[in-house]
Short mmCIF file of C-alpha atoms and ligand atoms in Angstrom, two decimals:
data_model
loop_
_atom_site.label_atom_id
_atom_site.label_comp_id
_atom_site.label_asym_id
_atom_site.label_seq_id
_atom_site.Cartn_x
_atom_site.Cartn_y
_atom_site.Cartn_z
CA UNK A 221 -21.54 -1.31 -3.15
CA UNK A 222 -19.57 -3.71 -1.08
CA UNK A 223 -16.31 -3.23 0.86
CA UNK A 224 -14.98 -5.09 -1.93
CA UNK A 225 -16.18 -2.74 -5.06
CA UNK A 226 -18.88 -5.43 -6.45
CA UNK A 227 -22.50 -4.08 -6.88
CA UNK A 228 -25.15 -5.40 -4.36
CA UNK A 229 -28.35 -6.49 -5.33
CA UNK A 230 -31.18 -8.67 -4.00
CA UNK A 231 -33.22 -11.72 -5.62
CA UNK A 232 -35.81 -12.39 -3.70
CA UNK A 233 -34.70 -11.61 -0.46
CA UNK A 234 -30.99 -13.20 -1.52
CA UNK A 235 -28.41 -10.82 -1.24
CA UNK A 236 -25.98 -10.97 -4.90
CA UNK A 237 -22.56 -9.61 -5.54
CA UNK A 238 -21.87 -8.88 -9.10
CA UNK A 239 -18.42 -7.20 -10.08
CA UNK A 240 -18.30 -3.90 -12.33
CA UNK A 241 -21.29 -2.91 -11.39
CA UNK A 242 -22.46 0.82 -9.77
CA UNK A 243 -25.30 1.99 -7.80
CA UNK A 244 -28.29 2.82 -9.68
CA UNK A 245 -27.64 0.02 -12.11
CA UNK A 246 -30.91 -2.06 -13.56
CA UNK A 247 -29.03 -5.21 -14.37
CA UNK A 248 -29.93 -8.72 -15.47
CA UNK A 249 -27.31 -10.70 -13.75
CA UNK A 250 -26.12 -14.25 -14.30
CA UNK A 251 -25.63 -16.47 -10.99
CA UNK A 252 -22.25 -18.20 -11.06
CA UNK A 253 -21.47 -19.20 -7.07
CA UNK A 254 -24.62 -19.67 -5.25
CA UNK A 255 -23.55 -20.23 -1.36
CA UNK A 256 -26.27 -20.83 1.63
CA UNK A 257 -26.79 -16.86 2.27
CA UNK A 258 -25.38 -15.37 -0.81
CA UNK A 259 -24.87 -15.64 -4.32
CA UNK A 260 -22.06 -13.93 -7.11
CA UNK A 261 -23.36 -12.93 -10.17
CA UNK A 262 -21.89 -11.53 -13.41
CA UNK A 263 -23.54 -8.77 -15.57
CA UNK A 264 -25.75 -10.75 -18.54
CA UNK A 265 -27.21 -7.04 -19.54
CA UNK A 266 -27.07 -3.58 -18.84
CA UNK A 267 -31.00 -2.37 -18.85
CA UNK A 268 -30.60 1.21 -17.38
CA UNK A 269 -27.37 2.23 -16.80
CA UNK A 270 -26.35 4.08 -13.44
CA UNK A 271 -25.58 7.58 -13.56
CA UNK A 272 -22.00 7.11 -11.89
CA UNK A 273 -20.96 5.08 -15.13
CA UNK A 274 -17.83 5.51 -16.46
CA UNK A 275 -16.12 4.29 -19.77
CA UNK A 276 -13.51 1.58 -18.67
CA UNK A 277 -10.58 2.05 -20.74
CA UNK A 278 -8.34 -1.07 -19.35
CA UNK A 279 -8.43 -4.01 -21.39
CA UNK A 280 -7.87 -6.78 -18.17
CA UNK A 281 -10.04 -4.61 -15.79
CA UNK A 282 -11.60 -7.07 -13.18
CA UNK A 283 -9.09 -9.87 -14.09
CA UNK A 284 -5.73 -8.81 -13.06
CA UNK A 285 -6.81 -8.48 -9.23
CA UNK A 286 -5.82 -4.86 -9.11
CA UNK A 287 -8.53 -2.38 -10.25
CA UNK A 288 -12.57 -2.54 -8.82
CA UNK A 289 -13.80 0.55 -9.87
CA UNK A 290 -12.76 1.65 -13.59
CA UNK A 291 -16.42 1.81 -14.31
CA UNK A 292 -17.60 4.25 -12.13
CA UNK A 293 -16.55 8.31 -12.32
CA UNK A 294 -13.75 9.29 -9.70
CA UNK A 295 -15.40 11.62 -7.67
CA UNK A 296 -18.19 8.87 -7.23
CA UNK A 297 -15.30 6.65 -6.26
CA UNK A 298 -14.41 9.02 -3.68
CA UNK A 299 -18.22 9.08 -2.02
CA UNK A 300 -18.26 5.21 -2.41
CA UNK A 301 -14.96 5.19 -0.32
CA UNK A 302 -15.63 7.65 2.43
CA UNK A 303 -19.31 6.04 2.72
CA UNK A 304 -16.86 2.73 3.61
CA UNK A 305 -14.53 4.22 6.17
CA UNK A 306 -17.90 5.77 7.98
CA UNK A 307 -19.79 2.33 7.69
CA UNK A 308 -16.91 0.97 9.55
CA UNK A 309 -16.34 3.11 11.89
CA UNK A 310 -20.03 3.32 12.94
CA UNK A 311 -20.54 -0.58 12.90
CA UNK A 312 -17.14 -2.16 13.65
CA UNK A 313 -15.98 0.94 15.74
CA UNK A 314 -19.40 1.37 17.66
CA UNK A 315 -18.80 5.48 17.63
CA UNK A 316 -21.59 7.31 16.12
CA UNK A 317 -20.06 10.98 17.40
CA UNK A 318 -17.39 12.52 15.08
CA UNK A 319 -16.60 14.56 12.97
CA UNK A 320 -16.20 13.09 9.66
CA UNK A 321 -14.68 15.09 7.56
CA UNK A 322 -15.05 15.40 3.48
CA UNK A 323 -12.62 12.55 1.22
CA UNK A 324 -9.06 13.55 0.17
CA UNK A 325 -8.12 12.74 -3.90
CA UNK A 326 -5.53 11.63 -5.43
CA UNK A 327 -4.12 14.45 -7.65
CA UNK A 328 -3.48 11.50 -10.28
CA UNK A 329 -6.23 8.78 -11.25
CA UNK A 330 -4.16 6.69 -13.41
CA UNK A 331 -0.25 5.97 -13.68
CA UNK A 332 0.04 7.43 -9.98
CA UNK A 333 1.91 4.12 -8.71
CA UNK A 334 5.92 4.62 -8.18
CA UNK A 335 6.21 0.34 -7.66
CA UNK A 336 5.10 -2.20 -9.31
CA UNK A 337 6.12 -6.07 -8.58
CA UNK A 338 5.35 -8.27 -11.55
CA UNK A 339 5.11 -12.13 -11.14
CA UNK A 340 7.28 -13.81 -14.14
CA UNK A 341 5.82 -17.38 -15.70
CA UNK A 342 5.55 -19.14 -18.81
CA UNK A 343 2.07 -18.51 -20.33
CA UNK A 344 1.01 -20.21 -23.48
CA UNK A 345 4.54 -21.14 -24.55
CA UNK A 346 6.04 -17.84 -24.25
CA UNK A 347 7.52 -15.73 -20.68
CA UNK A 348 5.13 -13.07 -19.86
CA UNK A 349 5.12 -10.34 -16.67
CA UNK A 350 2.02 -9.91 -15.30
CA UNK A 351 -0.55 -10.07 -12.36
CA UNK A 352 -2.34 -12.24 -10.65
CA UNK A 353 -5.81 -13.07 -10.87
CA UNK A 354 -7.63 -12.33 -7.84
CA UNK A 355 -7.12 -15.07 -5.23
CA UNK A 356 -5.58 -17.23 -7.55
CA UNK A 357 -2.00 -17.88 -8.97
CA UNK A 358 -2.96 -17.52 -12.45
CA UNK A 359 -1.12 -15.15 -14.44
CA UNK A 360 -2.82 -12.12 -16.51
CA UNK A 361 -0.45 -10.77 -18.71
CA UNK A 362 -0.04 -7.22 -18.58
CA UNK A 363 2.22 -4.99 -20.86
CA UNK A 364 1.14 -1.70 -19.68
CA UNK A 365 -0.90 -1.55 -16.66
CA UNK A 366 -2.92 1.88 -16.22
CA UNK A 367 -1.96 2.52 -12.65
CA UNK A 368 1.82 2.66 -13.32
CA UNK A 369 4.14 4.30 -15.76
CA UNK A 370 4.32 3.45 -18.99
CA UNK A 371 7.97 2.89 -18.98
CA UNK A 372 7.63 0.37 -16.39
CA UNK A 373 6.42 -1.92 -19.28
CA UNK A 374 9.43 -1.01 -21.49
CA UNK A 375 11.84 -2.92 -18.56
CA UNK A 376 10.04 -5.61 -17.90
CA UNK A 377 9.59 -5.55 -22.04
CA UNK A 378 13.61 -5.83 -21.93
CA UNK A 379 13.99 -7.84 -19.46
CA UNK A 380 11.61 -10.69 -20.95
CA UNK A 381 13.33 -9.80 -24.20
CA UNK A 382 16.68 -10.72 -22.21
CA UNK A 383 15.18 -14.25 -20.49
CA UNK A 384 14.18 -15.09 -24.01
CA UNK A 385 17.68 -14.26 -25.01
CA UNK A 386 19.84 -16.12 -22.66
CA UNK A 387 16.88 -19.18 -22.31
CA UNK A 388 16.28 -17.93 -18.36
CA UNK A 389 13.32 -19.89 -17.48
CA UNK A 390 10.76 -18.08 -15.25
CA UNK A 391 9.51 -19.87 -12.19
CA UNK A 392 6.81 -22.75 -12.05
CA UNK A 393 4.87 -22.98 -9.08
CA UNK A 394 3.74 -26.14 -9.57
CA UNK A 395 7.45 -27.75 -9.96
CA UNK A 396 9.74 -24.86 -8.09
CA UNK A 397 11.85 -25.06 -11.29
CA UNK A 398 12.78 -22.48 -13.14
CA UNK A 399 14.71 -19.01 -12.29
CA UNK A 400 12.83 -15.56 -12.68
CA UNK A 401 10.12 -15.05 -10.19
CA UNK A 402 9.03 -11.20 -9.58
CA UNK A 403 10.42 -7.95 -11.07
CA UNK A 404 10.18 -5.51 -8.68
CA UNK A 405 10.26 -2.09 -10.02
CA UNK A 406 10.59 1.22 -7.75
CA UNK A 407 10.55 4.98 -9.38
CA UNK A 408 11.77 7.82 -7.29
CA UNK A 409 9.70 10.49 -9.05
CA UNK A 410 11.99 13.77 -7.60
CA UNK A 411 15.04 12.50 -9.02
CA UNK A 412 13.91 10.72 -11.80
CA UNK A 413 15.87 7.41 -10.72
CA UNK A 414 14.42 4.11 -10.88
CA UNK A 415 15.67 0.53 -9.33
CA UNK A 416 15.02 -3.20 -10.41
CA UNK A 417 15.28 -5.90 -8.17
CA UNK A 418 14.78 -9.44 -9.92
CA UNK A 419 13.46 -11.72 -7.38
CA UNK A 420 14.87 -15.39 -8.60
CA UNK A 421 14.95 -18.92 -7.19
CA UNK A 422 17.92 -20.19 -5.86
CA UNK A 423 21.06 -20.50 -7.63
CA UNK A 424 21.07 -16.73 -8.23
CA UNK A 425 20.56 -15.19 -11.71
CA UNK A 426 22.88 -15.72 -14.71
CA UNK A 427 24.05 -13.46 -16.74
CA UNK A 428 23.42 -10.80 -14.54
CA UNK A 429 25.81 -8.31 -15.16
CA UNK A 430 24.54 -8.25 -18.90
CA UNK A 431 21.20 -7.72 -17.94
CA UNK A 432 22.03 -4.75 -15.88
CA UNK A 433 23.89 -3.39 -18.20
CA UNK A 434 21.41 -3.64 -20.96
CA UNK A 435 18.73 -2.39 -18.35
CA UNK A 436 20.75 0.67 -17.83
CA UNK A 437 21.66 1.30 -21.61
CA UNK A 438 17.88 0.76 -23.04
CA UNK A 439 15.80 2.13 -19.76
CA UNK A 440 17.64 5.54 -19.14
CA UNK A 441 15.64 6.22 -15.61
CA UNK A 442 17.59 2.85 -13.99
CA UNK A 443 20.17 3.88 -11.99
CA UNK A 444 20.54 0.38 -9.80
CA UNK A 445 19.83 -3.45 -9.96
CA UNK A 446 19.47 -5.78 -7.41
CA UNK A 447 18.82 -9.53 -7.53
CA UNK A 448 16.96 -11.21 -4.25
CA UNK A 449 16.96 -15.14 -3.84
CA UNK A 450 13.25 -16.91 -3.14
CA UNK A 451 13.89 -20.29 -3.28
CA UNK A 452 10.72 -21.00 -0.98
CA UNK A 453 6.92 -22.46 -2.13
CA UNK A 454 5.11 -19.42 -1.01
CA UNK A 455 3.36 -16.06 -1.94
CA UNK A 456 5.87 -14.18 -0.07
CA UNK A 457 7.63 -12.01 -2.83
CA UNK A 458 10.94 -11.57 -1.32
CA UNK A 459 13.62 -13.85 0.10
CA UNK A 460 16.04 -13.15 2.91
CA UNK A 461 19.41 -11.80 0.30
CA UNK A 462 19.35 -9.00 -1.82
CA UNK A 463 22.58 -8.63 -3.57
CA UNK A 464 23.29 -5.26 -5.45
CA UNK A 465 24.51 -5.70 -9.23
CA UNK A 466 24.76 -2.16 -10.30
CA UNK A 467 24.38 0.80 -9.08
CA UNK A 468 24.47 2.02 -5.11
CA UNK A 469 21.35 -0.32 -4.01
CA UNK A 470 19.35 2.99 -3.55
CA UNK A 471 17.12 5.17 -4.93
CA UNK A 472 16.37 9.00 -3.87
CA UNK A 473 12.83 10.69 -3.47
CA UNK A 474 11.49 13.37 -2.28
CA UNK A 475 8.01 13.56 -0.13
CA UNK A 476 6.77 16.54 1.87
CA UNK A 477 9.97 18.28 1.75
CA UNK A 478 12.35 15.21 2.95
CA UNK A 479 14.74 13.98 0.13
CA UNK A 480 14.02 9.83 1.34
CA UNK A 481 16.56 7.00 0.72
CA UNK A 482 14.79 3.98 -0.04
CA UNK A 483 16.04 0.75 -0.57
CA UNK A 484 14.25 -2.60 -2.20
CA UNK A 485 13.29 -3.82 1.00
CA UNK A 486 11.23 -0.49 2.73
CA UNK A 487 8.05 0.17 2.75
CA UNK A 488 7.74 3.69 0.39
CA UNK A 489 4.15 5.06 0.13
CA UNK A 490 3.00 3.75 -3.76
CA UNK A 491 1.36 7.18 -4.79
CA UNK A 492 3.74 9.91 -3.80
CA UNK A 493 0.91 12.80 -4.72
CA UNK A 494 -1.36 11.69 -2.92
CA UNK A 495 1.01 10.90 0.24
CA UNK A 496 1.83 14.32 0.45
CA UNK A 497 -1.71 15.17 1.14
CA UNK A 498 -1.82 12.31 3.25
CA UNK A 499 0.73 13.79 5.20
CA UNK A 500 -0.41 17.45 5.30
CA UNK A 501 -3.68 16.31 6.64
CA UNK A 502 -1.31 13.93 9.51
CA UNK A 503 0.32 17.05 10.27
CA UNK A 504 -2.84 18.91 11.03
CA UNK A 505 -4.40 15.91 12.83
CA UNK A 506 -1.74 15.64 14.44
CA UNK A 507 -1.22 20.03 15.11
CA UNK A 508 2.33 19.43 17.20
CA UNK A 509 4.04 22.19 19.35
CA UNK A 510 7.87 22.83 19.36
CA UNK A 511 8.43 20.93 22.85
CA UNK A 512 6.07 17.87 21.94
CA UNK A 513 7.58 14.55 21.06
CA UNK A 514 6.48 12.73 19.00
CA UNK A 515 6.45 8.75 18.36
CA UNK A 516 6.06 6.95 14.91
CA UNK A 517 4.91 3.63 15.38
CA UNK A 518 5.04 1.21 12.43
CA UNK A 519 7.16 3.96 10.57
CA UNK A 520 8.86 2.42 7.56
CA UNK A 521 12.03 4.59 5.76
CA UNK A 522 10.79 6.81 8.68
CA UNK A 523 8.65 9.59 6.39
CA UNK A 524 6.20 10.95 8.62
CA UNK A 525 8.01 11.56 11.34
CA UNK A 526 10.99 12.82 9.79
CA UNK A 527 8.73 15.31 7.81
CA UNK A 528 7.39 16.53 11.11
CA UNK A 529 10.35 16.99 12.67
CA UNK A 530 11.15 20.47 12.43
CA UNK A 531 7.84 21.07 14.29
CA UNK A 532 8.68 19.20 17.43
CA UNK A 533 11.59 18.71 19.89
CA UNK A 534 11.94 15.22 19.33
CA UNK A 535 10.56 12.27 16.87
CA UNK A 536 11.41 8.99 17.69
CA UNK A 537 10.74 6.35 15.25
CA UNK A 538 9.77 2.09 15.70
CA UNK A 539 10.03 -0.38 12.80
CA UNK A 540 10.79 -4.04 11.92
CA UNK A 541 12.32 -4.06 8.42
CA UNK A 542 16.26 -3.36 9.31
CA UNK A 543 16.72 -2.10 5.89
CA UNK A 544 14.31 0.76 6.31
CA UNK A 545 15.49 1.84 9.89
CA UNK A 546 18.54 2.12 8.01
CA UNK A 547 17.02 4.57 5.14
CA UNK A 548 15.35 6.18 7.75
CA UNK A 549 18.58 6.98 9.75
CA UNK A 550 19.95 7.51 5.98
CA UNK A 551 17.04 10.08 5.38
CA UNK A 552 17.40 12.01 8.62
CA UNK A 553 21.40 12.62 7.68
CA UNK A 554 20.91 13.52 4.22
CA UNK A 555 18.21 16.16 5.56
CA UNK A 556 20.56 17.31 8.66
CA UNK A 557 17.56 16.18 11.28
CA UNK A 558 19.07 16.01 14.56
CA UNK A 559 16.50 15.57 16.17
CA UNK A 560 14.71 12.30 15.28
CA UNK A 561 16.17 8.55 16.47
CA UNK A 562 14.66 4.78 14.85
CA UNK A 563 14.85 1.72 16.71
CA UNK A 564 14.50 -1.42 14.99
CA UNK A 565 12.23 -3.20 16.94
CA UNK A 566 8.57 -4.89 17.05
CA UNK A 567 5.81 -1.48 17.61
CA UNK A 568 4.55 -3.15 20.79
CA UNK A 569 7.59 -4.73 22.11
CA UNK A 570 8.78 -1.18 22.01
CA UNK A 571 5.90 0.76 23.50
CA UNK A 572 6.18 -1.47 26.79
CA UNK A 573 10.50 -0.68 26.69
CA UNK A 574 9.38 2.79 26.23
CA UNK A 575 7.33 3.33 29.05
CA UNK A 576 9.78 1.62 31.29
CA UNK A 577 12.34 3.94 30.85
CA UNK A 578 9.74 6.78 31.13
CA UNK A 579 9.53 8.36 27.46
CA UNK A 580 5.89 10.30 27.08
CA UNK A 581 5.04 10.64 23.75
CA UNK A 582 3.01 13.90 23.19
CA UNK A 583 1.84 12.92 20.23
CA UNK A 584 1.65 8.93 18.91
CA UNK A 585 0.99 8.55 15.03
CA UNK A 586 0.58 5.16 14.46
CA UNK A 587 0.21 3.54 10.67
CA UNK A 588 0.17 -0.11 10.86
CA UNK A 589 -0.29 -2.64 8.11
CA UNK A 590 -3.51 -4.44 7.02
CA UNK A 591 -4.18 -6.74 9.50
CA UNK A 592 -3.88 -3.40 12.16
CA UNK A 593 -2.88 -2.88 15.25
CA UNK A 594 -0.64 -5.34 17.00
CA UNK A 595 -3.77 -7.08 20.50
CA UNK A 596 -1.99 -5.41 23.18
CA UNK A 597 -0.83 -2.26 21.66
CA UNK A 598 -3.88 0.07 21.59
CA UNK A 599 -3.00 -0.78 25.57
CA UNK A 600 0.21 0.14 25.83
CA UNK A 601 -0.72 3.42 23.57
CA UNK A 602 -2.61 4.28 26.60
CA UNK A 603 0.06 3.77 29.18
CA UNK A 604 2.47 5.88 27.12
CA UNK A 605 -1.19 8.17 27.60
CA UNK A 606 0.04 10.84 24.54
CA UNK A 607 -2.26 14.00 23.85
CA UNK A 608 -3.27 13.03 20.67
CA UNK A 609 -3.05 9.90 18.62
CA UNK A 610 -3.16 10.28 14.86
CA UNK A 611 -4.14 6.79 13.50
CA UNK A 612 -3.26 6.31 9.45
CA UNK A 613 -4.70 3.01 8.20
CA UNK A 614 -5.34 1.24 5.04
CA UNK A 615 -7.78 -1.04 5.77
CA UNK A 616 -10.57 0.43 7.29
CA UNK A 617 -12.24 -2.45 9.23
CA UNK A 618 -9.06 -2.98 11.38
CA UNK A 619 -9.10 1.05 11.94
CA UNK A 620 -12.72 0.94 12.97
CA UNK A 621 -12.01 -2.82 15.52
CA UNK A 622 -9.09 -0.91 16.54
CA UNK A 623 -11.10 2.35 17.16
CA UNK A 624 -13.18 0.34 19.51
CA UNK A 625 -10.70 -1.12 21.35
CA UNK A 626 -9.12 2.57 21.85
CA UNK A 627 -12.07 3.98 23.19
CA UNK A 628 -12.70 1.37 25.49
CA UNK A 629 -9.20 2.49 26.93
CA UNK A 630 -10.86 6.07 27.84
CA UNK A 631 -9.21 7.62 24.19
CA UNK A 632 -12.08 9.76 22.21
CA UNK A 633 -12.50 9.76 18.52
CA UNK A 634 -12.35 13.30 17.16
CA UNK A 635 -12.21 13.11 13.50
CA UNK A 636 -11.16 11.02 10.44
CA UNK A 637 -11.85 11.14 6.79
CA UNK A 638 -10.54 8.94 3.39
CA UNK A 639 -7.60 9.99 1.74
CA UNK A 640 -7.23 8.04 -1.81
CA UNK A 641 -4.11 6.63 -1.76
CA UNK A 642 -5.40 3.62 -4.52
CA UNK A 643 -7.60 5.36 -7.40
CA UNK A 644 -9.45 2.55 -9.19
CA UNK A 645 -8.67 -0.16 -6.70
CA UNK A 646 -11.00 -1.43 -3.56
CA UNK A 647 -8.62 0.07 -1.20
CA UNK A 648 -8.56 3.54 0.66
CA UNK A 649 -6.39 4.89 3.76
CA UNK A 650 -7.90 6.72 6.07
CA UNK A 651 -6.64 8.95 8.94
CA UNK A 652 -8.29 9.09 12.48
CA UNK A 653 -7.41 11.72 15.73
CA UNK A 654 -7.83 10.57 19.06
CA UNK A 655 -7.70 12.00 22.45
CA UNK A 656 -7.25 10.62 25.34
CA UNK A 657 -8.46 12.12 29.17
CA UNK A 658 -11.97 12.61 27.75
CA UNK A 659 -14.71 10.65 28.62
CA UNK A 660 -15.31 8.10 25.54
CA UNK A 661 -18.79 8.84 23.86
CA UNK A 662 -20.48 5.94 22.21
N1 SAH B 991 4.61 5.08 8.14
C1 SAH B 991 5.31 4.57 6.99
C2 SAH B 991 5.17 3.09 6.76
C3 SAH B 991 3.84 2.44 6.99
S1 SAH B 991 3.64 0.78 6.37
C4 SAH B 991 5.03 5.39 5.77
O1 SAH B 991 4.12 6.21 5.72
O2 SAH B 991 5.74 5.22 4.76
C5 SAH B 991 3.70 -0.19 7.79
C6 SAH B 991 5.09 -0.47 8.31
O3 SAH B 991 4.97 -1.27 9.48
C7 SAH B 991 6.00 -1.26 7.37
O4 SAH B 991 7.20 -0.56 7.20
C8 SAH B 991 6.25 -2.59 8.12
O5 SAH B 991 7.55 -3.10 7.91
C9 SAH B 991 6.07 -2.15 9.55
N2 SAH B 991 5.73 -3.21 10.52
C10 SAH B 991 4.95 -4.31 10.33
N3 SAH B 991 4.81 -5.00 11.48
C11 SAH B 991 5.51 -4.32 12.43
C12 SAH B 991 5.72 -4.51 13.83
N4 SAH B 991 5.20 -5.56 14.47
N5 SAH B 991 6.47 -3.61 14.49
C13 SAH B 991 7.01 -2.54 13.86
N6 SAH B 991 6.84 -2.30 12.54
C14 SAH B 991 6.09 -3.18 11.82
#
């Protein structure tokens, strides 16, 4: 199966992808892309059916660029995604000595997201909320997608029903007329609170204060609204203002013990279950003593450290979004942490300050986005030379390029393993230890 969740097979020697397909599937396939060294396929018939089948029960599975494996059983899933973290970390990485240790589940399969950020367009005549086709602009309508709650589909049900109402056009790439662009929902599962942040072109929103209120009379759970202005050509969801309509601009969860502020613009982990394990594991990875300190590179609304903190002297946290510095800061009052700080500044930037002024990190857990680590920072991790670096990742061919990189800077790979952050979906985290002041085994 590839990185991506299609099905490989050969034909004649030419290697073929074909979507919703498992190992151990006989398939006649149907060639639709033929490039120089590969070809895509779709499924013309089923002749033996693998064993890790599954029933998909999702009626735009494989067309709404969210889901890859609905057709395969979970725990097979799990297997599949482990097998890709190893892959990666043996061919990317170049390390062939660890200790890999057995896949982490998601305690939920399906509904397990808490956000969900709908693109808004006209489809067929009428405004629909929906999802985007994979690597295209082309909206799937979705009323009720499986990975989310249900009620999710009740407020973007109303507020469709309202842009009907009050003739708000949604957004046309093609022209940049038009108003509604995204619905962002967010669903603080602790507390039972949920917040909607319309993301609309420029000119603001009319009507607003109706909608809000008719979002917080017909969806109980919504607690605050927010309208953000995107009055750019581009795939970025948000523009630069938010302004709060109702409500305090803030939701409250709780994750591994830490009641977390979040506001639209943090980063929030999507399945909160599963994020607790996540952590647990990070914690144990990461095994801290009372006098260690610790440094959180890349650390969002601040939740790992801060849920660490009453193991160490110190946690010191580095982020980019302003917004969730200030949740994090938020987070560590509403908790009574005293000792944890969060500077708002670029990860690497902010290694280099922080060896300067002579801060050495015990422990550095970094958790970067996609695209990985920052070129020079797996460098300036090893001038800040902590005990033990706890790398969480969720894309596993950046963790494995930037596993090599770490090594060749005398750190050690100890362990990793998948956790499942993204049931059903092509993606998986993964966490890594490494230790530095052994000699690097390849
Ligand atoms: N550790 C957090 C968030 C991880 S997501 C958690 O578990 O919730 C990655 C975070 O890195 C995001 O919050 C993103 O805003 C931040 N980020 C991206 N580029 C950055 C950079 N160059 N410097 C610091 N933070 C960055």
């Amino acid at each position: 199966m590839s990185h991506d969740g299609d099905g490989v097979g050969r034909y004649s020697g030419l290697v073929v992808f074909v979507p919703m397909t498992a190992v151990g599937d006989v398939i006649e396939a149907k060639i639709v892309k033929m490039l120089k060294n590969r070809a895509y396929a779709i499924i013309a018939r089923i002749i033996t059916p693998s064993p890790h089948r599954a029933q998909n029960d999702c009626p735009v599975f494989s067309r709404c660029g969210g889901c890859s494996l609905r057709h395969i059983e979970y725990h097979h899933e799990l297997s599949v995604k482990s097998g890709w973290v190893v892959e990666n970390i043996k061919r990317i990485g170049g390390v062939k000595d660890f200790t890999l240790e057995p896949p982490l589940f998601s305690p939920l399969v399906s509904r397990y997201r808490n956000k969900a950020q709908y693109p808004v367009r006209r489809v067929d005549g009428k405004i629909r909320a929906g999802f985007f086709r994979g690597r295209s602009h082309g909206l799937v309508p979705v009323d009720d997608c499986l990975l989310q709650p249900e009620f999710f589909g009740d407020i973007t049900a109303e507020v469709i029903r309202f842009a009907e109402e009050y003739s708000i056009e949604p957004y046309d790439e093609a022209t940049g007329a038009g108003i509604l662009r995204h619905i962002f929902i967010r669903h603080a599962e602790a507390s039972n609170e949920t917040m909607v942040c319309l993301v609309v072109n420029k000119g603001g929103l009319p009507h607003k204060e109706e909608l809000a209120a008719a979002l917080h009379s017909r969806c109980r759970t919504v607690k605050t609204v927010l309208v953000n202005e995107n009055a750019d050509n581009t795939n970025v969801i948000f523009g630069k203002n938010t302004r709060v309509v109702s409500g305090s601009g803030y939701i409250t969860d709780k994750l591994a013990g830490v009641r977390v502020r979040l506001s639209v613009r943090s980063f929030y982990q999507v399945n909160r279950a599963a994020a607790e394990i996540l952590y647990e594991a990070s914690l144990l990875y990461a095994s801290p003593q009372k006098t260690d300190v610790l440094l959180d590179l890349y650390c969002g609304a601040g939740t790992i450290g801060l849920s660490m903190a009453h193991a160490v002297k110190e946690v010191i946290g580095v982020e980019l979004v302003a917004d969730a510095v200030r949740d994090a800061e938020a987070t560590a009052r509403l908790n009574g942490i005293q000792n944890a700080r969060f500077i708002h500044a670029d990860a690497a930037l902010e290694a280099d300050a922080l060896t300067q002024k002579g801060v050495r990190p015990d422990i550095v857990i970094v958790d970067p986005p996609r695209k990985g680590l920052q070129e020079n920072l797996p460098a300036s991790i090893a001038q800040l030379a902590p005990h033990k670096l706890v790398y969480i990742s969720c894309n596993p061919a950046t963790l494995a390029r930037d596993i090599e990189r770490l090594c060749s800077l005398g750190f050690k790979l100890i362990k990793a393993r998948a956790v499942d952050l993204f049931p059903r979906t092509a993606h998986v985290e993964a966490i890594a230890l490494l230790q530095l002041d052994l000699p690097c085994v390849k």
